[in-house]
């Protein structure tokens, strides 16, 4: 297994819609193992393939941020097939070091996906899990979370990000505290 580089905002791969995974083969299993390692090291509660530079429709969610291996979810070709309710909570993103902001999400979602054995499954998630699933599936559509914030908040964040970019400080910060990044 190998750690992968986490791409930060500005890398075009993060704003590119991913291609579906056609076959769950050894290459996909290796990619998932490497992404899992990378997500645990970050640490994060979710990681989508574009965040490691791979434009495939695949993401991981682990609300334990690596502390409980049983909670790892591998979602291949996930689609939201139902949603209900509303929540607005603060989110962070591994591709936006130090950036947090409130994002509107459904309170509950149903996601259809393929697992690592190639079996089609459905999962329901509410609250934080719903948020993490929506955040990751957005990544697979090439949508980053600042695009779901208010125009004012987005402008302020982009200004701060551009300054960090100019100062050469816009990069993934491994091991940084907050675990609710995805
Ligand atoms: Ni993210």
Short mmCIF file of C-alpha atoms and ligand atoms in Angstrom, two decimals:
data_model
loop_
_atom_site.label_atom_id
_atom_site.label_comp_id
_atom_site.label_asym_id
_atom_site.label_seq_id
_atom_site.Cartn_x
_atom_site.Cartn_y
_atom_site.Cartn_z
CA UNK A 1 0.00 0.00 0.00
CA UNK A 2 1.10 3.50 -0.69
CA UNK A 3 0.14 6.97 0.41
CA UNK A 4 -1.17 9.11 -2.42
CA UNK A 5 -0.84 12.89 -2.82
CA UNK A 6 -4.02 14.75 -1.90
CA UNK A 7 -4.90 17.29 -4.57
CA UNK A 8 -5.96 20.74 -3.43
CA UNK A 9 -8.42 23.18 -5.00
CA UNK A 10 -7.00 24.64 -8.20
CA UNK A 11 -6.17 21.21 -9.61
CA UNK A 12 -8.58 20.72 -12.55
CA UNK A 13 -9.18 17.06 -11.64
CA UNK A 14 -11.30 18.28 -8.71
CA UNK A 15 -13.71 20.05 -11.05
CA UNK A 16 -13.96 17.31 -13.64
CA UNK A 17 -16.86 14.85 -13.70
CA UNK A 18 -15.51 11.33 -13.14
CA UNK A 19 -15.93 8.28 -15.38
CA UNK A 20 -17.81 5.23 -14.07
CA UNK A 21 -15.78 2.21 -12.95
CA UNK A 22 -16.44 -0.48 -15.56
CA UNK A 23 -15.03 -3.46 -13.73
CA UNK A 24 -14.06 -4.04 -10.11
CA UNK A 25 -10.68 -5.61 -10.74
CA UNK A 26 -7.31 -5.85 -9.02
CA UNK A 27 -6.34 -2.32 -10.11
CA UNK A 28 -9.47 -0.94 -8.42
CA UNK A 29 -8.81 -2.95 -5.25
CA UNK A 30 -5.25 -1.59 -5.14
CA UNK A 31 -6.53 1.95 -5.66
CA UNK A 32 -9.04 1.49 -2.82
CA UNK A 33 -6.33 0.16 -0.48
CA UNK A 34 -4.09 3.13 -1.26
CA UNK A 35 -6.96 5.61 -0.85
CA UNK A 36 -7.87 4.01 2.50
CA UNK A 37 -4.31 4.44 3.73
CA UNK A 38 -4.29 8.04 2.48
CA UNK A 39 -7.63 8.86 4.12
CA UNK A 40 -6.50 7.43 7.48
CA UNK A 41 -3.23 9.34 7.38
CA UNK A 42 -4.88 12.65 6.47
CA UNK A 43 -7.03 12.05 8.65
CA UNK A 44 -10.43 12.30 7.01
CA UNK A 45 -13.89 10.78 7.16
CA UNK A 46 -14.19 10.54 3.40
CA UNK A 47 -12.06 10.57 0.27
CA UNK A 48 -13.09 10.61 -3.38
CA UNK A 49 -10.85 9.32 -6.19
CA UNK A 50 -10.43 12.76 -7.84
CA UNK A 51 -8.87 13.98 -4.58
CA UNK A 52 -5.95 11.66 -5.29
CA UNK A 53 -5.90 12.59 -8.97
CA UNK A 54 -7.92 9.64 -10.29
CA UNK A 55 -11.01 10.64 -12.28
CA UNK A 56 -13.07 7.53 -11.50
CA UNK A 57 -16.50 7.27 -9.88
CA UNK A 58 -15.36 5.80 -6.58
CA UNK A 59 -15.17 7.08 -3.02
CA UNK A 60 -14.62 6.00 0.56
CA UNK A 61 -16.47 7.05 3.70
CA UNK A 62 -15.38 6.18 7.22
CA UNK A 63 -17.00 8.19 9.98
CA UNK A 64 -14.49 6.76 12.47
CA UNK A 65 -11.65 8.42 10.50
CA UNK A 66 -9.66 5.20 10.54
CA UNK A 67 -10.11 4.15 14.17
CA UNK A 68 -12.64 1.37 13.40
CA UNK A 69 -11.85 -0.70 10.27
CA UNK A 70 -15.40 -2.16 10.32
CA UNK A 71 -16.86 1.23 9.49
CA UNK A 72 -15.07 1.69 6.17
CA UNK A 73 -17.49 2.04 3.27
CA UNK A 74 -16.24 1.63 -0.29
CA UNK A 75 -18.69 3.05 -2.79
CA UNK A 76 -18.16 2.30 -6.47
CA UNK A 77 -20.34 4.17 -8.99
CA UNK A 78 -22.55 5.61 -6.22
CA UNK A 79 -25.76 7.47 -7.08
CA UNK A 80 -28.17 9.24 -4.75
CA UNK A 81 -31.56 7.68 -5.50
CA UNK A 82 -33.62 9.35 -2.77
CA UNK A 83 -33.24 12.20 -0.33
CA UNK A 84 -35.37 13.90 2.28
CA UNK A 85 -35.22 16.61 4.89
CA UNK A 86 -32.68 19.37 5.35
CA UNK A 87 -29.62 20.17 7.41
CA UNK A 88 -27.07 22.94 7.34
CA UNK A 89 -23.83 22.15 9.13
CA UNK A 90 -20.17 23.03 8.89
CA UNK A 91 -18.06 20.93 6.54
CA UNK A 92 -14.37 20.62 5.84
CA UNK A 93 -12.62 19.10 2.84
CA UNK A 94 -9.21 17.48 2.53
CA UNK A 95 -8.74 19.39 -0.73
CA UNK A 96 -9.31 22.72 1.07
CA UNK A 97 -6.78 22.84 3.93
CA UNK A 98 -7.98 25.02 6.77
CA UNK A 99 -11.28 25.92 5.06
CA UNK A 100 -14.61 25.27 6.79
CA UNK A 101 -18.08 26.48 5.97
CA UNK A 102 -21.75 25.69 6.30
CA UNK A 103 -23.33 23.69 3.51
CA UNK A 104 -26.99 22.77 2.98
CA UNK A 105 -27.59 19.05 2.58
CA UNK A 106 -30.51 16.62 2.81
CA UNK A 107 -30.97 15.13 6.30
CA UNK A 108 -31.28 11.64 4.83
CA UNK A 109 -30.15 10.04 1.58
CA UNK A 110 -30.39 6.64 -0.05
CA UNK A 111 -27.38 5.73 -2.19
CA UNK A 112 -27.11 2.88 -4.68
CA UNK A 113 -23.57 1.67 -5.32
CA UNK A 114 -21.42 -1.33 -6.17
CA UNK A 115 -19.21 -2.83 -3.47
CA UNK A 116 -15.67 -4.23 -3.77
CA UNK A 117 -17.07 -7.68 -4.62
CA UNK A 118 -18.97 -6.19 -7.54
CA UNK A 119 -22.36 -6.55 -5.82
CA UNK A 120 -24.94 -3.79 -6.20
CA UNK A 121 -26.13 -2.45 -2.84
CA UNK A 122 -28.11 0.34 -1.26
CA UNK A 123 -27.35 2.26 1.89
CA UNK A 124 -29.37 4.80 3.84
CA UNK A 125 -27.61 7.48 5.79
CA UNK A 126 -28.77 10.38 7.88
CA UNK A 127 -27.16 13.31 9.65
CA UNK A 128 -23.33 13.20 9.39
CA UNK A 129 -23.37 10.11 7.16
CA UNK A 130 -25.81 11.79 4.76
CA UNK A 131 -23.53 14.81 4.68
CA UNK A 132 -20.41 12.76 4.03
CA UNK A 133 -22.11 10.76 1.26
CA UNK A 134 -23.35 13.95 -0.44
CA UNK A 135 -19.94 15.62 -0.10
CA UNK A 136 -18.14 12.63 -1.68
CA UNK A 137 -20.68 12.14 -4.47
CA UNK A 138 -20.37 15.85 -5.24
CA UNK A 139 -16.61 15.28 -5.69
CA UNK A 140 -17.43 12.57 -8.24
CA UNK A 141 -19.52 15.11 -10.17
CA UNK A 142 -16.66 17.61 -10.11
CA UNK A 143 -18.46 19.78 -7.56
CA UNK A 144 -16.46 21.21 -4.65
CA UNK A 145 -18.12 22.31 -1.42
CA UNK A 146 -17.43 26.03 -1.74
CA UNK A 147 -19.75 25.97 -4.76
CA UNK A 148 -22.57 25.06 -2.38
CA UNK A 149 -21.87 27.99 -0.03
CA UNK A 150 -23.37 31.46 -0.26
CA UNK A 151 -21.83 33.71 -2.95
CA UNK A 152 -20.49 36.04 -0.26
CA UNK A 153 -18.84 33.25 1.74
CA UNK A 154 -17.42 31.78 -1.47
CA UNK A 155 -15.90 35.13 -2.49
CA UNK A 156 -14.27 35.56 0.91
CA UNK A 157 -12.85 32.03 0.87
CA UNK A 158 -11.55 32.36 -2.70
CA UNK A 159 -9.78 35.56 -1.74
CA UNK A 160 -8.10 33.86 1.23
CA UNK A 161 -7.20 30.83 -0.93
CA UNK A 162 -5.64 33.02 -3.63
CA UNK A 163 -3.46 34.67 -0.99
CA UNK A 164 -2.31 31.28 0.32
CA UNK A 165 -1.59 30.21 -3.29
CA UNK A 166 0.51 33.34 -3.86
CA UNK A 167 2.40 32.69 -0.62
CA UNK A 168 3.04 29.08 -1.61
CA UNK A 169 1.07 27.83 1.40
CA UNK A 170 -1.87 26.21 -0.38
CA UNK A 171 -1.19 22.51 0.06
CA UNK A 172 -2.51 19.53 1.98
CA UNK A 173 -1.53 19.68 5.65
CA UNK A 174 -1.16 16.11 6.86
CA UNK A 175 -2.32 15.24 10.35
CA UNK A 176 -4.12 18.51 10.83
CA UNK A 177 -6.57 18.30 13.74
CA UNK A 178 -10.17 18.45 12.57
CA UNK A 179 -11.36 15.03 11.60
CA UNK A 180 -14.60 16.04 9.96
CA UNK A 181 -12.93 16.61 6.62
CA UNK A 182 -13.85 14.59 3.60
NI1 LIG B 1 -13.94 17.01 0.09
#
